[in-house]
Coordinates of C-alpha atoms in Angstrom, one line a residue:
M103 CA 129.3 106.0 109.8
A104 CA 129.9 104.1 113.0
K105 CA 129.7 100.4 112.5
R106 CA 127.2 98.6 114.8
T107 CA 127.2 95.0 115.8
E108 CA 124.5 92.3 116.4
E109 CA 124.7 93.1 120.1
D110 CA 123.1 96.5 119.3
Y111 CA 120.0 94.6 118.2
G112 CA 117.1 93.9 120.6
C113 CA 114.1 92.3 118.9
E114 CA 111.0 94.5 119.5
L115 CA 108.5 92.3 117.7
S116 CA 105.4 91.0 119.4
E117 CA 105.1 87.3 119.9
A118 CA 102.4 87.1 117.2
T119 CA 104.7 89.0 114.7
R120 CA 107.6 86.7 115.6
M121 CA 105.5 83.8 114.6
I122 CA 104.7 85.4 111.3
A123 CA 108.4 86.0 110.8
R124 CA 109.2 82.4 111.4
H125 CA 106.5 81.0 109.2
E126 CA 106.6 83.5 106.3
L127 CA 110.2 84.8 106.4
R128 CA 112.1 81.8 107.8
E129 CA 113.4 84.1 110.5
D130 CA 114.7 82.9 113.9
D131 CA 117.4 84.3 116.2
A132 CA 120.2 82.1 114.7
T133 CA 119.2 82.9 111.1
R134 CA 119.0 86.6 111.8
I135 CA 122.4 86.8 113.5
E136 CA 124.1 84.8 110.7
A137 CA 122.4 86.8 107.9
L138 CA 123.3 90.2 109.5
N139 CA 126.9 89.1 109.8
Q140 CA 127.0 88.0 106.2
V141 CA 125.6 91.2 104.9
R142 CA 127.9 93.3 107.0
H143 CA 130.9 91.4 105.7
W144 CA 129.6 91.8 102.1
I145 CA 129.3 95.6 102.6
Q146 CA 132.8 95.8 104.1
K147 CA 134.3 93.9 101.1
H148 CA 132.1 95.5 98.4
P149 CA 134.4 97.4 96.0
S150 CA 131.9 100.1 95.1
I151 CA 130.0 100.6 98.4
K152 CA 132.0 103.4 100.2
R153 CA 129.5 104.4 103.0
C154 CA 126.4 102.5 104.1
R155 CA 124.4 102.0 107.2
T156 CA 125.1 98.6 108.9
D157 CA 122.8 98.7 111.8
A158 CA 120.3 95.9 112.2
A159 CA 117.2 98.0 111.7
F160 CA 118.4 99.1 108.2
L161 CA 119.8 95.7 107.0
L162 CA 116.7 93.8 108.2
R163 CA 114.6 95.9 105.8
F164 CA 116.2 94.0 103.0
L165 CA 116.6 90.6 104.6
R166 CA 112.9 90.5 105.6
T167 CA 111.7 91.7 102.2
K168 CA 113.7 88.9 100.6
K169 CA 112.8 86.3 103.2
F170 CA 116.4 86.0 104.5
S171 CA 117.9 85.1 101.1
V172 CA 121.2 86.8 101.7
P173 CA 122.2 87.1 98.0
M174 CA 118.8 88.6 97.1
A175 CA 118.9 91.0 100.0
E176 CA 122.4 92.1 99.0
E177 CA 121.2 92.7 95.4
M178 CA 118.3 94.8 96.6
L179 CA 120.5 96.8 98.9
E180 CA 122.9 97.5 96.0
R181 CA 120.0 98.6 93.9
Y182 CA 118.6 100.8 96.7
L183 CA 121.9 102.6 97.0
T184 CA 122.2 102.9 93.3
I185 CA 118.8 104.4 92.6
R186 CA 119.3 106.9 95.4
Q187 CA 122.2 108.3 93.5
M188 CA 120.8 107.9 90.0
Y189 CA 117.6 109.7 90.9
P190 CA 118.5 112.2 93.6
N191 CA 115.4 114.3 92.7
W192 CA 113.3 111.4 93.9
F193 CA 115.2 109.9 96.7
Q194 CA 117.5 112.5 98.3
N195 CA 117.0 115.7 100.2
L196 CA 114.1 114.2 102.1
D197 CA 113.2 116.8 104.7
I198 CA 109.8 117.6 106.4
E199 CA 111.2 121.1 106.9
D200 CA 111.4 121.7 103.1
P201 CA 108.4 124.1 102.7
D202 CA 107.1 122.5 99.6
I203 CA 107.3 118.9 100.9
E204 CA 105.7 120.0 104.2
A205 CA 102.9 121.7 102.2
I206 CA 102.3 118.5 100.2
V207 CA 102.1 116.5 103.5
D208 CA 99.9 119.1 105.1
A209 CA 97.5 118.9 102.2
G210 CA 96.9 115.3 102.9
Y211 CA 98.2 113.9 99.7
L212 CA 99.9 111.0 101.4
V213 CA 99.3 109.9 105.0
P214 CA 99.9 106.7 106.9
L215 CA 96.8 105.8 108.9
M216 CA 97.0 105.7 112.7
E217 CA 95.6 102.2 113.0
R218 CA 96.8 99.0 111.2
D219 CA 94.5 96.9 109.1
R220 CA 93.1 93.5 110.2
Y221 CA 96.4 91.8 109.3
G222 CA 98.5 94.2 111.3
R223 CA 99.8 95.9 108.2
R224 CA 100.6 99.7 108.1
V225 CA 98.2 101.4 105.8
I226 CA 99.2 104.3 103.6
L227 CA 96.5 106.4 102.1
S228 CA 97.1 108.5 98.9
C229 CA 94.6 111.1 97.9
A230 CA 95.4 112.3 94.3
G231 CA 93.0 115.3 94.5
R232 CA 95.0 116.7 97.4
F233 CA 98.1 117.1 95.3
D234 CA 98.3 120.3 93.2
P235 CA 100.1 119.4 89.9
Y236 CA 100.2 123.0 88.8
K237 CA 102.0 124.1 91.9
Y238 CA 104.3 121.2 92.6
T239 CA 106.4 118.9 90.3
S240 CA 106.4 115.2 89.9
A241 CA 109.9 115.2 91.6
Q242 CA 108.4 116.8 94.6
M243 CA 105.6 114.2 94.6
A244 CA 108.2 111.5 94.5
R245 CA 110.2 113.0 97.3
A246 CA 107.1 113.2 99.5
H247 CA 106.5 109.5 98.9
S248 CA 110.2 108.7 99.6
L249 CA 110.1 110.7 102.8
I250 CA 107.0 108.9 104.1
V251 CA 108.3 105.4 103.4
E252 CA 111.7 106.1 104.8
A253 CA 110.0 107.1 108.0
L254 CA 108.3 103.7 108.1
M255 CA 110.8 101.2 106.9
D256 CA 112.9 100.8 110.0
D257 CA 109.8 99.8 112.0
E258 CA 110.1 96.0 112.6
E259 CA 106.3 95.4 112.6
N260 CA 106.2 97.0 109.2
Q261 CA 109.1 94.9 107.9
V262 CA 107.5 91.7 108.8
R263 CA 103.8 92.4 108.3
G264 CA 104.1 94.6 105.3
Y265 CA 102.0 97.4 103.9
T266 CA 98.5 98.0 102.5
H267 CA 98.2 100.9 100.1
I268 CA 94.9 102.8 99.4
N269 CA 94.9 105.1 96.4
D270 CA 91.9 107.4 96.2
E271 CA 92.0 108.7 92.7
S272 CA 89.1 111.1 92.9
G273 CA 90.3 114.5 91.8
L274 CA 92.9 113.0 89.5
T275 CA 93.2 115.2 86.4
M276 CA 95.2 115.2 83.2
G277 CA 97.4 117.7 85.0
H278 CA 98.5 114.9 87.3
L279 CA 99.0 112.5 84.5
S280 CA 101.0 114.7 82.2
A281 CA 103.5 115.6 84.9
W282 CA 105.1 112.1 84.4
S283 CA 106.8 110.9 81.3
L284 CA 106.3 107.2 80.4
T285 CA 110.0 106.6 80.9
D286 CA 109.8 108.2 84.4
I287 CA 106.8 106.0 85.4
R288 CA 108.6 102.9 84.1
N289 CA 111.7 103.8 86.1
M290 CA 109.7 104.6 89.3
L291 CA 107.8 101.3 89.1
R292 CA 111.1 99.5 88.6
C293 CA 112.5 101.2 91.7
I294 CA 109.4 100.3 93.7
Q295 CA 109.4 96.6 92.9
N296 CA 113.1 95.9 92.6
S297 CA 114.9 98.4 94.9
T298 CA 112.6 99.4 97.7
P299 CA 112.6 97.1 100.8
M300 CA 108.9 97.0 101.5
R301 CA 106.5 94.0 101.5
H302 CA 103.7 95.4 99.4
K303 CA 100.8 93.1 100.4
E304 CA 97.7 94.9 99.0
T305 CA 97.2 97.9 96.8
H306 CA 93.7 99.3 96.5
F307 CA 92.5 101.8 93.9
V308 CA 89.1 103.6 94.3
N309 CA 87.3 106.4 92.5
I310 CA 89.3 106.1 89.3
P311 CA 88.1 108.7 86.8
S312 CA 87.6 107.7 83.2
C313 CA 90.6 109.8 82.1
A314 CA 92.9 107.7 84.2
V315 CA 91.8 104.2 83.5
K316 CA 94.2 103.4 80.6
V317 CA 97.1 105.1 82.4
I318 CA 96.6 103.0 85.5
E319 CA 96.2 99.9 83.4
F320 CA 99.5 100.8 81.7
G321 CA 101.3 101.2 85.0
I322 CA 99.9 97.9 86.3
S323 CA 101.1 96.2 83.1
L324 CA 104.7 97.1 84.0
L325 CA 104.5 95.3 87.4
N326 CA 105.6 91.8 88.1
E327 CA 103.0 89.1 88.4
K328 CA 103.1 89.0 92.2
L329 CA 102.4 92.7 92.6
K330 CA 99.7 92.6 89.8
N331 CA 97.9 89.9 91.8
R332 CA 97.8 92.1 94.9
I333 CA 96.0 95.0 93.2
L334 CA 92.3 95.5 93.8
L335 CA 90.2 98.0 91.9
H336 CA 87.0 99.3 93.6
K337 CA 84.1 101.0 91.9
S338 CA 83.1 102.9 95.1
L339 CA 84.2 103.8 98.6
D340 CA 81.5 101.3 99.9
D341 CA 83.1 98.6 97.8
L342 CA 86.5 99.4 99.4
K343 CA 85.0 99.2 102.9
G344 CA 84.1 95.6 102.2
T345 CA 87.9 94.9 102.3
I346 CA 89.2 97.6 104.6
D347 CA 87.7 98.2 108.1
P348 CA 86.1 101.7 107.7
K349 CA 87.0 102.5 111.4
I350 CA 90.7 102.9 110.5
L351 CA 90.0 105.3 107.7
P352 CA 89.9 109.1 108.2
K353 CA 86.7 110.5 109.4
E354 CA 86.2 112.0 105.9
Y355 CA 86.0 108.4 104.6
G356 CA 83.7 107.2 107.3
G357 CA 86.2 106.5 110.0
E358 CA 86.6 108.0 113.4
V359 CA 89.8 110.2 113.4
P360 CA 89.8 113.4 111.1
L361 CA 92.5 113.4 108.4
N362 CA 94.1 116.5 109.8
E363 CA 94.8 114.7 113.1
M364 CA 96.4 111.8 111.3
I365 CA 98.6 114.2 109.4
A366 CA 99.6 116.1 112.6
A367 CA 100.5 112.8 114.3
F368 CA 102.6 111.6 111.5
K369 CA 104.4 114.9 111.1
K370 CA 105.5 114.5 114.7
T371 CA 107.1 111.2 113.6
L372 CA 108.7 112.9 110.6
R373 CA 110.3 115.5 112.8
E374 CA 111.5 113.0 115.3
Q375 CA 113.2 111.1 112.5
R376 CA 114.4 114.1 110.6
D377 CA 118.1 113.8 111.3
R378 CA 118.2 110.0 110.6
I379 CA 116.4 110.4 107.3
R380 CA 118.7 113.3 106.2
Q381 CA 121.7 111.2 107.1
L382 CA 120.7 108.7 104.5
D383 CA 122.3 111.0 101.9
D384 CA 125.7 110.2 103.5
M385 CA 125.6 106.7 102.0
Y386 CA 127.6 106.4 98.8
I387 CA 128.1 103.8 96.1
E388 CA 130.3 104.2 93.1
I389 CA 128.3 103.6 89.9
D390 CA 129.6 103.4 86.3
S391 CA 128.2 103.9 82.9
S392 CA 127.0 100.3 82.5
V393 CA 124.8 100.7 85.6
D394 CA 123.5 104.0 84.3
S395 CA 122.6 102.4 81.0
Q396 CA 120.8 99.6 82.7
Y397 CA 118.5 102.0 84.5
A398 CA 118.0 104.3 81.6
T399 CA 117.0 101.8 79.0
N400 CA 113.6 101.9 77.5
D401 CA 113.5 98.3 76.3
D402 CA 110.6 97.2 78.6
L403 CA 108.5 100.1 77.3
N404 CA 108.4 98.4 73.9
G405 CA 109.5 101.6 72.2
I406 CA 106.8 103.8 73.8
S407 CA 108.2 107.2 74.9
G408 CA 106.9 110.6 75.7
S409 CA 104.4 111.7 78.3
F410 CA 101.0 110.5 79.4
R411 CA 99.5 113.2 77.2
K412 CA 100.1 110.9 74.3
L413 CA 98.0 108.0 75.7
E414 CA 94.5 107.8 74.3
V415 CA 92.0 108.0 77.1
D416 CA 88.2 107.4 77.2

């Protein structure tokens, strides 16, 4: 991969977003230049990192998520590279031209909304009932998620302002729940909160069926306190609309733009970024058995193992 320098970077943030970056992330021009240089030097000297993107858009994912703490950003980058190789079924071979992944996207299972929320955050809508758990695997579900977020994470506005997640759980069945083992859900949540460079600002759940209440509670229990405090449970769509401007939602949810138009618009983005996303698989870090053991352990599941079929549900 060709190395790129700070001169390749031209800040595309609006003035309002620059102000947020200064106040919330401690970012200014001098801090950004110095931090990028430090991380690039660290990558160059790292004994295990053999290939890695060093352009500003990529490295700023981590620096902004960690508020320009260079050691914490470096740790997250190392984890990011590691999980991509430890769980290739989840994080590699991300391609909108994969027929199964394209079908999952076309169904409307996961779609970024066209308009941002009132805080300027990118909003990602997940519709559980639009994923067929009898036709597609949990690994394909995970790759669909990975594809969507990889297409979003280089955007500077997203890096600074963060993300709002809306999870419509209507249509969620035991077929969805039993597709994931408890170990897999633990590992996935660990990847999300420790290894994925995204500022998760709000996560909304709506229309949770009774069969899924304890499963979702279990998943929430595995999160750190910061993420737990950013989860909001809504009893109805009307309740959700008290927090999220309904105008930005798909027409099917009371908004203005039909869901299929939002899907088509984002698929255009996925196709434009197809080569860049596929090239992520060129990155490489050597991992040893101690790292493998660290990610495979079940200690924070308190001895629970097996699948969601074993959870008692109301």
